[in-house]
Amino acid sequence: MSATALAVVKGSYTMSIRAESWLGGVLLADGIPVDDGGESRDRSLAVPEQISLTVPRRTDGFDWDPGTDPGHPLAAFGQQLRIDYGVDVGGQMEWINRGWFLITSSETDGDTVSVNCAGLLTLIDEASLVSPFQPSSSDTLASVVRALIEPALTVGFDGTLVDRAVPIGMQWDSDRLGAVTEVLTAWGAAERVTEDGYLMIEPVSDAGSPVLSITDSRATGTVVRWAGSTTRDGAFNVVVAQGEDSTGTQIQGVAYDGDGASPYQYGGPFNPLPVPYSYQSSLLTTVAQCRTAAAAQMKLLRRQAFRRLQVTMVPHPGLVTGDILSVTGAGLTAARCAIEQLSLPYSPGEQSLTVRVL
């Protein structure tokens, strides 16, 4: 987003939605008339993105009801929508790409067509393995991920990830996305579909500078409040990752919650004794690998268990899950927080965020 657009979205502004339909790399329609809808993202889900659109059945002589036509722009036979969110910056629209989404269903009721879409990881989630997948002796973590994902999605890897060989004898029977998740967890990595429709594999991290500062202020339409409840069920302060070396000896690596701001801190009042979460994978063949996996698993699990805030605000179309915010409100001052969930309306309204205090 330009500096002008970033300034505009801090207050009231005029917005618009632009959608294109593509099938097999061919543009079927642009300028799809979107009357209403919204977008939700939750990075705890296997497929984080969900989209709903409301489209008038007929505009300018075109019927947007897909009926039984497999080649219709709004049919659910592989059609993908590219969605852009427009912000009026001085009489012209600046378009922010929200990403590519797979149409999963379309229903017509009277003069309205309701379209549901999901993130592109749906292609992997629904594609169970036809036969057991066994890596070859020359395969690495990266080549296994490519073999499981491509050509449905093009995979890119963060340059800081260190690739390594896959142990002989690995096999996955049916769950393709589950196999990818197992590989990435052992690697200390996580996947993210980019706005351009690529699958990026990168280290699990909550590092980075805040992309936006928000302050609890009803005058500007922003409300910050604590969310959820607390429980000891399933809580832990240690992650133990276990594997097996080349001689068949059981090995493990341990990661302790050493964050001084964490209510689960090891050695703190939560419990002075270790409360472990155990994780096992045959992909872990050295103690160093076990330690890396344990540290990454600690970060992933804390995304679900740590303190959270609910934020209601003027819609900001540049935000996605994983972004770091600086939040002032609910007793916090300039606290670094990561977006775990968000909803973005595709018509005038308010946006909601669920953020985790880091």
XYZ file of C-alpha atoms in Angstrom, residues 36-326:
291
model
C -21.538 -7.765 -0.417
C -19.468 -10.406 1.292
C -16.450 -10.783 3.486
C -13.201 -12.541 4.187
C -12.092 -14.468 7.265
C -8.663 -15.862 8.083
C -7.622 -18.112 10.941
C -4.105 -19.464 10.827
C -4.900 -22.276 13.284
C -6.908 -23.974 10.501
C -5.530 -26.284 7.812
C -7.031 -23.937 5.200
C -6.909 -20.497 6.852
C -8.877 -18.402 4.323
C -12.647 -18.378 3.736
C -14.487 -15.961 1.413
C -18.185 -15.277 0.870
C -19.548 -13.094 -1.930
C -22.998 -11.895 -2.934
C -23.397 -11.210 -6.656
C -26.519 -9.973 -8.496
C -27.802 -12.648 -10.860
C -28.036 -10.387 -13.903
C -26.063 -7.249 -14.746
C -25.581 -5.643 -18.157
C -27.252 -8.585 -19.856
C -24.958 -11.241 -18.309
C -26.338 -14.073 -16.175
C -24.056 -14.742 -13.170
C -25.935 -17.928 -12.279
C -23.488 -20.745 -13.172
C -26.268 -23.306 -13.516
C -24.730 -26.508 -14.859
C -22.127 -24.793 -17.052
C -18.666 -26.082 -15.956
C -16.986 -23.173 -17.758
C -19.002 -20.394 -16.078
C -16.919 -17.806 -14.175
C -18.683 -18.614 -10.890
C -18.811 -22.407 -11.218
C -16.935 -24.638 -8.770
C -14.908 -26.769 -11.200
C -11.468 -25.305 -10.563
C -12.385 -21.643 -11.012
C -10.253 -19.303 -8.907
C -11.060 -15.730 -7.972
C -8.465 -13.007 -7.626
C -9.868 -10.406 -5.232
C -8.651 -6.818 -4.883
C -9.797 -4.332 -2.250
C -9.986 -0.753 -3.489
C -9.330 2.370 -1.426
C -10.291 5.790 -2.799
C -7.205 8.002 -2.654
C -8.201 11.404 -3.962
C -10.708 10.388 -6.614
C -9.003 7.225 -7.846
C -8.856 3.690 -6.501
C -5.704 2.107 -5.176
C -6.157 -1.663 -5.406
C -4.758 -3.974 -2.715
C -4.514 -7.626 -3.729
C -6.114 -9.872 -1.101
C -5.109 -13.071 -2.887
C -6.379 -15.981 -4.951
C -9.224 -18.176 -3.731
C -10.809 -21.394 -5.003
C -14.566 -21.357 -5.589
C -16.056 -24.176 -3.495
C -19.781 -23.556 -4.111
C -22.252 -21.222 -5.809
C -25.980 -21.075 -5.127
C -28.667 -18.967 -6.768
C -31.678 -17.752 -4.821
C -33.958 -15.465 -6.776
C -31.927 -12.496 -8.033
C -28.833 -13.261 -5.953
C -25.891 -15.620 -6.419
C -24.021 -16.622 -3.249
C -20.428 -17.672 -3.863
C -18.198 -19.386 -1.314
C -14.438 -19.665 -1.721
C -11.535 -21.074 0.279
C -7.772 -20.660 0.275
C -5.665 -22.507 -2.277
C -4.487 -25.048 0.304
C -7.906 -26.622 -0.328
C -6.315 -28.166 -3.432
C -3.854 -30.024 -1.202
C -6.293 -30.788 1.610
C -8.786 -32.541 -0.688
C -6.157 -34.447 -2.707
C -5.630 -37.585 -0.647
C -2.777 -39.822 -1.727
C -3.940 -42.521 -4.153
C -1.128 -44.845 -3.040
C 1.427 -44.665 -0.213
C 4.061 -41.987 -0.779
C 7.626 -43.150 -0.125
C 10.532 -40.732 -0.615
C 13.563 -42.009 -2.499
C 17.064 -42.249 -1.033
C 17.984 -38.965 -2.728
C 15.007 -36.963 -1.454
C 15.310 -34.020 0.900
C 12.732 -32.169 2.973
C 12.342 -29.576 0.200
C 11.980 -32.139 -2.604
C 9.363 -34.065 -0.596
C 7.334 -30.876 -0.067
C 7.540 -30.095 -3.802
C 6.479 -33.645 -4.725
C 3.452 -33.440 -2.431
C 2.369 -29.917 -3.447
C 3.273 -29.235 -7.075
C 1.814 -28.706 -9.647
C -1.272 -27.640 -7.653
C 0.756 -24.789 -6.143
C 4.236 -23.491 -6.901
C 6.439 -23.795 -3.816
C 9.053 -21.287 -2.702
C 11.482 -21.659 0.206
C 12.929 -19.052 2.532
C 16.686 -18.868 2.013
C 17.409 -19.266 5.733
C 16.003 -22.807 5.848
C 18.701 -25.491 5.762
C 17.599 -28.458 3.663
C 18.533 -31.993 4.660
C 18.050 -35.599 3.575
C 14.912 -37.559 4.466
C 15.530 -40.754 6.458
C 15.091 -43.999 4.519
C 11.837 -45.829 5.214
C 9.480 -42.860 5.545
C 5.973 -43.420 4.201
C 2.669 -41.549 4.190
C -0.494 -43.479 3.353
C -3.337 -41.094 2.516
C -3.263 -37.611 4.108
C -1.299 -35.407 1.696
C -1.596 -32.168 3.686
C -0.863 -34.082 6.889
C 2.359 -35.356 5.316
C 3.365 -31.798 4.408
C 2.623 -30.636 7.941
C 4.738 -33.448 9.425
C 7.693 -32.527 7.222
C 7.426 -28.825 8.020
C 7.059 -29.416 11.761
C 10.229 -31.528 11.820
C 11.944 -28.802 9.774
C 10.871 -26.016 12.141
C 8.979 -24.396 9.262
C 5.439 -23.353 8.353
C 3.579 -22.724 5.110
C 1.866 -19.550 3.901
C -0.038 -18.898 0.677
C 1.096 -15.544 -0.687
C -1.161 -12.950 -2.313
C 0.253 -14.067 -5.681
C -0.903 -17.653 -5.107
C 2.466 -19.229 -4.291
C 3.116 -21.462 -1.295
C 5.966 -19.996 0.748
C 7.809 -22.209 3.237
C 9.587 -20.234 5.951
C 10.876 -20.658 9.519
C 8.358 -20.451 12.347
C 8.895 -16.995 13.788
C 7.203 -14.089 15.511
C 10.061 -11.723 14.689
C 9.714 -8.478 12.801
C 8.785 -4.881 13.389
C 5.126 -3.857 13.786
C 3.431 -2.969 10.506
C 0.772 -0.872 12.272
C 0.189 0.806 15.636
C -3.338 0.805 17.011
C -4.668 2.519 20.127
C -7.905 1.891 21.999
C -9.852 5.018 21.067
C -13.579 5.147 20.443
C -13.042 8.547 18.842
C -11.258 6.826 15.957
C -13.497 3.748 16.001
C -10.962 1.368 17.522
C -11.882 -0.854 20.481
C -9.350 -3.138 22.200
C -10.426 -5.652 24.840
C -9.239 -8.907 26.344
C -10.720 -12.031 24.771
C -11.412 -15.601 25.770
C -10.987 -17.510 28.992
C -8.065 -19.107 30.810
C -7.563 -22.768 31.680
C -4.759 -25.076 32.792
C -6.092 -27.875 30.578
C -3.508 -28.690 27.930
C -1.062 -26.102 29.235
C 2.690 -26.807 29.226
C 6.022 -25.103 29.780
C 8.332 -27.559 28.010
C 8.261 -29.152 24.551
C 10.061 -32.476 24.063
C 10.738 -33.498 20.451
C 11.797 -37.111 20.003
C 13.403 -38.927 17.088
C 15.750 -41.785 16.259
C 19.348 -41.682 15.016
C 20.907 -43.898 12.349
C 21.733 -46.605 14.906
C 18.154 -46.842 16.135
C 18.878 -45.022 19.386
C 16.093 -42.859 20.784
C 17.086 -39.177 20.883
C 15.341 -36.004 21.973
C 15.602 -32.251 22.109
C 13.927 -30.009 24.667
C 12.687 -26.417 24.467
C 11.744 -24.573 27.665
C 9.365 -21.624 27.843
C 11.919 -19.028 28.924
C 9.896 -15.952 27.991
C 9.822 -13.696 31.040
C 6.464 -12.282 29.911
C 4.875 -15.707 29.503
C 2.390 -16.843 32.177
C 3.634 -20.389 31.483
C 7.315 -19.563 31.976
C 9.361 -22.548 33.090
C 10.367 -22.176 36.725
C 7.690 -19.537 37.276
C 4.479 -19.611 39.326
C 2.560 -21.614 36.695
C 4.452 -24.709 37.874
C 8.049 -24.880 39.155
C 8.289 -28.366 37.642
C 8.339 -29.193 33.908
C 4.919 -29.735 32.314
C 5.889 -31.295 28.985
C 4.262 -31.463 25.577
C 5.736 -34.400 23.641
C 6.194 -34.590 19.877
C 7.686 -37.537 17.948
C 8.804 -37.827 14.323
C 10.933 -40.299 12.374
C 12.199 -37.295 10.378
C 14.292 -36.250 13.390
C 17.642 -38.047 13.301
C 19.954 -35.776 15.344
C 19.690 -34.002 18.669
C 20.136 -30.647 16.917
C 17.160 -31.403 14.674
C 15.096 -32.358 17.727
C 15.971 -29.099 19.463
C 15.056 -27.028 16.400
C 11.740 -28.853 16.054
C 10.976 -28.437 19.764
C 11.612 -24.685 19.630
C 9.407 -24.291 16.544
C 6.654 -26.424 18.067
C 6.723 -24.236 21.173
C 6.036 -21.169 19.013
C 3.255 -22.907 17.059
C 1.480 -24.134 20.184
C 1.738 -20.737 21.850
C -0.264 -19.294 18.942
C -3.251 -21.151 20.354
C -2.606 -20.887 24.084
C -1.242 -17.399 24.775
C -3.046 -14.207 25.869
C -5.331 -12.698 23.253
C -7.034 -9.404 22.504
C -10.055 -8.614 20.362
C -9.739 -5.518 18.207
C -12.580 -3.822 16.349
C -11.487 -1.121 13.921
C -11.970 0.668 10.626
C -11.109 -1.922 7.922
C -7.432 -2.067 6.968
C -7.080 -4.043 3.706
C -3.322 -4.361 4.055
C -3.442 -6.660 7.093
C -3.130 -10.454 7.000
C -2.680 -13.104 9.662
C 0.855 -13.261 10.999
C 1.375 -9.514 10.764
C 2.876 -7.873 13.855
C 1.020 -4.942 15.414
C 1.855 -2.509 18.203
